[in-house]
Amino acid sequence: MKRSSITRKLQLLAIAIYCAGILGACSTQTTEAEKALTAGTSSSKELPVIEAELTAPPLVPAPITRKHPAKVVVRLEVTEVVQKLADGVDYTFWTFGGSVPGKFIRIRQNDEVEFHLMNHPDSKNPHNIDLHAVTGPGGGAASTFTAPGHETVFSFKALNPGLYVYHCATAPVGMHIANGMYGLILVEPEEGLPKVDKEYYVMQGDFYTKGGFGDAGLQPFDMGKALDENPTYVVFNGSVGALNGDNALTAKTGETVRLFVGNGGPNLVSSFHVIGEIFDKVYSEGGSKTNLNVQTTLVPAGGSAITEFKADVPGTYILVDHSIFRAFNKGALGMLKVEGPEYKDIYSGQIMDKVYLPEGATIQEMPLAKAPTAPVAANKDQRLALGKAVFVQNCQACHQAEGQGIKGAFPPLAKSDYLNADVDRSIGVIAHGLEGQIKVNGELYNSTMPKLKLTDEEIANVMTFILNNWGNKGGEVTTQQVAKAKASNKH
């Protein structure tokens, strides 16, 4: 018998055993649940009953201030919905509560939780839920196998504090998770968490589509890519750009920010990092142990971490998976915008930009030397040669040597309809930078173009070089045209 055939039979046997265990446990535990709901227990009768507040990302429910346990009723609905995965790209997500990740659940240690899982009648698949905060068979999965149009109920006691992942555990488990069925449940310790100014919910996931990154339309799930652990997208909160631009997280200088960070997977481990910040405190793996002064924290698939830091200076801080190609090429990038007064003793900003002339171990300067000036082009040919040098030094890393760009990340300059349609606008982009969505050659891009520190002469040179290469319309840009375009702030 072929090895692949043996492997397949073993897989089918494992699935059969898994499903039989769930169904058997379901019949047993459903009976127990019915008894509990009918008769109640002496402890739950004495507890106050609270309807849980559930929030969609990046928001979290308010901190728990009560000093006693309660009976908390959680109602979570499963829906299968078509939503945005990236600009121009849709995907059929399977969700807990209509969002990816699912609704954030916040309870207290020793609470008794009555959990209701409802599967919307329009769903095409049965679902269940495995909460890593639950002590019991399948983390609740054995009690919540829920067909479309049905509701299941079970209860559990929150024994251990911490930040826990929940996910669907219906076979094939990996496919359900890969379609977005995961979220976080926080069990606060009895004494509560230390007070902070801002709390946010950020959860990473990897998605596997038939098309490539940025391919437009409704994209189906690709099991082959999932088995190879080769995701098309790696994103925070369910889509490319979910935490960018107008959706960026916000804070003010002097505020302490707490991020509840999860990783739904289903496959990749996250190297979570905030560029420009140091985590003052990390609750490692979402537990009670803390680590101080952390630069990057590992968040395993099906795991979590709680990070805290003080926003000391204003600016835009970038959230990334520091497996860095995932951030800049697959979507694992978000923003935290901090506003408020600057503190130059902490961060000065740029103080100097000067020519570096190494001579021995020091930078030396001749007493009568004048600052070097950029060469001025006498004709178009010289402008093209000088422009090529500017392009190689400043533009080539993102837009590539032949101006082809990087699909889904940096727009092409070759045969660019955006560039050729309005040269003055393109001058403004180089001079002033650009943030926000644009369409180039029929593709949507939403990356950030930084403001380049170039002189008018250098901008004229590089624009002339770009216009006369890679199928663009040609022509010559002068310093006078650059000055006029910059003054009009047209970009």
mmCIF file of N, CA and C in Angstrom, residues 54-100:
data_model
loop_
_atom_site.group_PDB
_atom_site.id
_atom_site.type_symbol
_atom_site.label_atom_id
_atom_site.label_comp_id
_atom_site.label_asym_id
_atom_site.label_seq_id
_atom_site.Cartn_x
_atom_site.Cartn_y
_atom_site.Cartn_z
ATOM 1 N N LEU A 54 -19.720 42.601 24.857
ATOM 2 C CA LEU A 54 -18.810 42.094 23.841
ATOM 3 C C LEU A 54 -18.479 43.214 22.876
ATOM 4 N N THR A 55 -17.215 43.305 22.472
ATOM 5 C CA THR A 55 -16.799 44.400 21.588
ATOM 6 C C THR A 55 -16.041 43.857 20.378
ATOM 7 N N ALA A 56 -16.209 44.552 19.249
ATOM 8 C CA ALA A 56 -15.473 44.219 18.032
ATOM 9 C C ALA A 56 -14.112 44.902 18.066
ATOM 10 N N PRO A 57 -13.109 44.310 17.431
ATOM 11 C CA PRO A 57 -11.772 44.901 17.427
ATOM 12 C C PRO A 57 -11.755 46.238 16.707
ATOM 13 N N PRO A 58 -10.914 47.188 17.143
ATOM 14 C CA PRO A 58 -9.851 47.042 18.143
ATOM 15 C C PRO A 58 -10.288 47.419 19.559
ATOM 16 N N LEU A 59 -11.587 47.533 19.793
ATOM 17 C CA LEU A 59 -12.082 47.961 21.100
ATOM 18 C C LEU A 59 -12.155 46.784 22.064
ATOM 19 N N VAL A 60 -12.101 47.099 23.368
ATOM 20 C CA VAL A 60 -12.258 46.088 24.403
ATOM 21 C C VAL A 60 -13.296 46.582 25.400
ATOM 22 N N PRO A 61 -13.993 45.685 26.084
ATOM 23 C CA PRO A 61 -14.935 46.117 27.119
ATOM 24 C C PRO A 61 -14.215 46.845 28.252
ATOM 25 N N ALA A 62 -14.966 47.597 29.005
ATOM 26 C CA ALA A 62 -14.407 48.360 30.128
ATOM 27 C C ALA A 62 -13.814 47.416 31.173
ATOM 28 N N PRO A 63 -12.780 47.858 31.887
ATOM 29 C CA PRO A 63 -12.219 47.038 32.965
ATOM 30 C C PRO A 63 -13.282 46.668 33.995
ATOM 31 N N ILE A 64 -13.117 45.517 34.623
ATOM 32 C CA ILE A 64 -14.064 45.049 35.637
ATOM 33 C C ILE A 64 -13.694 45.662 36.980
ATOM 34 N N THR A 65 -14.659 46.316 37.595
ATOM 35 C CA THR A 65 -14.407 46.995 38.874
ATOM 36 C C THR A 65 -15.011 46.257 40.070
ATOM 37 N N ARG A 66 -15.917 45.306 39.807
ATOM 38 C CA ARG A 66 -16.540 44.591 40.927
ATOM 39 C C ARG A 66 -15.503 43.732 41.658
ATOM 40 N N LYS A 67 -15.732 43.529 42.938
ATOM 41 C CA LYS A 67 -14.790 42.791 43.782
ATOM 42 C C LYS A 67 -15.323 41.413 44.156
ATOM 43 N N HIS A 68 -16.276 40.898 43.391
ATOM 44 C CA HIS A 68 -16.893 39.619 43.712
ATOM 45 C C HIS A 68 -17.188 38.885 42.405
ATOM 46 N N PRO A 69 -17.287 37.569 42.436
ATOM 47 C CA PRO A 69 -17.642 36.826 41.235
ATOM 48 C C PRO A 69 -19.108 37.044 40.872
ATOM 49 N N ALA A 70 -19.446 36.705 39.635
ATOM 50 C CA ALA A 70 -20.814 36.848 39.161
ATOM 51 C C ALA A 70 -21.107 35.719 38.187
ATOM 52 N N LYS A 71 -22.398 35.555 37.897
ATOM 53 C CA LYS A 71 -22.789 34.675 36.801
ATOM 54 C C LYS A 71 -22.874 35.543 35.551
ATOM 55 N N VAL A 72 -21.983 35.309 34.610
ATOM 56 C CA VAL A 72 -21.887 36.135 33.408
ATOM 57 C C VAL A 72 -22.470 35.360 32.225
ATOM 58 N N VAL A 73 -23.435 35.974 31.560
ATOM 59 C CA VAL A 73 -24.078 35.352 30.409
ATOM 60 C C VAL A 73 -23.430 35.903 29.134
ATOM 61 N N VAL A 74 -22.833 35.022 28.349
ATOM 62 C CA VAL A 74 -22.187 35.398 27.089
ATOM 63 C C VAL A 74 -23.027 34.851 25.933
ATOM 64 N N ARG A 75 -23.408 35.736 25.011
ATOM 65 C CA ARG A 75 -24.169 35.316 23.827
ATOM 66 C C ARG A 75 -23.352 35.687 22.595
ATOM 67 N N LEU A 76 -22.919 34.677 21.867
ATOM 68 C CA LEU A 76 -22.047 34.887 20.710
ATOM 69 C C LEU A 76 -22.656 34.195 19.490
ATOM 70 N N GLU A 77 -22.842 34.974 18.417
ATOM 71 C CA GLU A 77 -23.470 34.450 17.208
ATOM 72 C C GLU A 77 -22.419 34.211 16.126
ATOM 73 N N VAL A 78 -22.490 33.052 15.490
ATOM 74 C CA VAL A 78 -21.638 32.731 14.357
ATOM 75 C C VAL A 78 -22.330 33.192 13.075
ATOM 76 N N THR A 79 -21.613 33.928 12.237
ATOM 77 C CA THR A 79 -22.125 34.333 10.931
ATOM 78 C C THR A 79 -21.047 34.107 9.875
ATOM 79 N N GLU A 80 -21.485 33.783 8.676
ATOM 80 C CA GLU A 80 -20.583 33.632 7.536
ATOM 81 C C GLU A 80 -20.853 34.801 6.598
ATOM 82 N N VAL A 81 -19.876 35.702 6.464
ATOM 83 C CA VAL A 81 -20.111 36.971 5.779
ATOM 84 C C VAL A 81 -18.985 37.277 4.798
ATOM 85 N N VAL A 82 -19.340 37.959 3.709
ATOM 86 C CA VAL A 82 -18.345 38.439 2.752
ATOM 87 C C VAL A 82 -17.894 39.824 3.184
ATOM 88 N N GLN A 83 -16.593 39.986 3.399
ATOM 89 C CA GLN A 83 -16.039 41.267 3.829
ATOM 90 C C GLN A 83 -14.712 41.516 3.118
ATOM 91 N N LYS A 84 -14.220 42.725 3.283
ATOM 92 C CA LYS A 84 -12.963 43.147 2.662
ATOM 93 C C LYS A 84 -11.770 42.455 3.310
ATOM 94 N N LEU A 85 -10.889 41.886 2.478
ATOM 95 C CA LEU A 85 -9.605 41.370 2.939
ATOM 96 C C LEU A 85 -8.487 42.350 2.610
ATOM 97 N N ALA A 86 -8.596 43.007 1.465
ATOM 98 C CA ALA A 86 -7.670 44.062 1.046
ATOM 99 C C ALA A 86 -8.438 44.941 0.059
ATOM 100 N N ASP A 87 -7.859 46.060 -0.330
ATOM 101 C CA ASP A 87 -8.530 46.940 -1.276
ATOM 102 C C ASP A 87 -8.857 46.180 -2.556
ATOM 103 N N GLY A 88 -10.136 46.109 -2.883
ATOM 104 C CA GLY A 88 -10.577 45.415 -4.073
ATOM 105 C C GLY A 88 -10.648 43.910 -3.941
ATOM 106 N N VAL A 89 -10.333 43.382 -2.756
ATOM 107 C CA VAL A 89 -10.307 41.934 -2.529
ATOM 108 C C VAL A 89 -11.326 41.581 -1.450
ATOM 109 N N ASP A 90 -12.240 40.669 -1.762
ATOM 110 C CA ASP A 90 -13.228 40.192 -0.792
ATOM 111 C C ASP A 90 -12.962 38.736 -0.437
ATOM 112 N N TYR A 91 -13.513 38.337 0.708
ATOM 113 C CA TYR A 91 -13.305 36.972 1.180
ATOM 114 C C TYR A 91 -14.527 36.584 2.005
ATOM 115 N N THR A 92 -14.911 35.309 1.950
ATOM 116 C CA THR A 92 -16.023 34.830 2.788
ATOM 117 C C THR A 92 -15.458 34.397 4.130
ATOM 118 N N PHE A 93 -15.622 35.265 5.114
ATOM 119 C CA PHE A 93 -15.124 34.991 6.465
ATOM 120 C C PHE A 93 -16.186 34.223 7.256
ATOM 121 N N TRP A 94 -15.728 33.282 8.056
ATOM 122 C CA TRP A 94 -16.584 32.649 9.056
ATOM 123 C C TRP A 94 -16.243 33.309 10.384
ATOM 124 N N THR A 95 -17.227 33.899 11.052
ATOM 125 C CA THR A 95 -16.922 34.814 12.155
ATOM 126 C C THR A 95 -17.668 34.480 13.436
ATOM 127 N N PHE A 96 -17.075 34.884 14.539
ATOM 128 C CA PHE A 96 -17.753 34.933 15.829
ATOM 129 C C PHE A 96 -18.204 36.380 16.067
ATOM 130 N N GLY A 97 -19.453 36.668 15.756
ATOM 131 C CA GLY A 97 -19.988 37.999 16.024
ATOM 132 C C GLY A 97 -19.857 38.969 14.873
ATOM 133 N N GLY A 98 -19.536 38.479 13.672
ATOM 134 C CA GLY A 98 -19.501 39.348 12.500
ATOM 135 C C GLY A 98 -18.189 40.054 12.253
ATOM 136 N N SER A 99 -17.170 39.804 13.070
ATOM 137 C CA SER A 99 -15.875 40.478 12.900
ATOM 138 C C SER A 99 -14.756 39.456 12.960
ATOM 139 N N VAL A 100 -13.608 39.839 12.367
ATOM 140 C CA VAL A 100 -12.380 39.035 12.474
ATOM 141 C C VAL A 100 -11.300 39.936 13.048
#
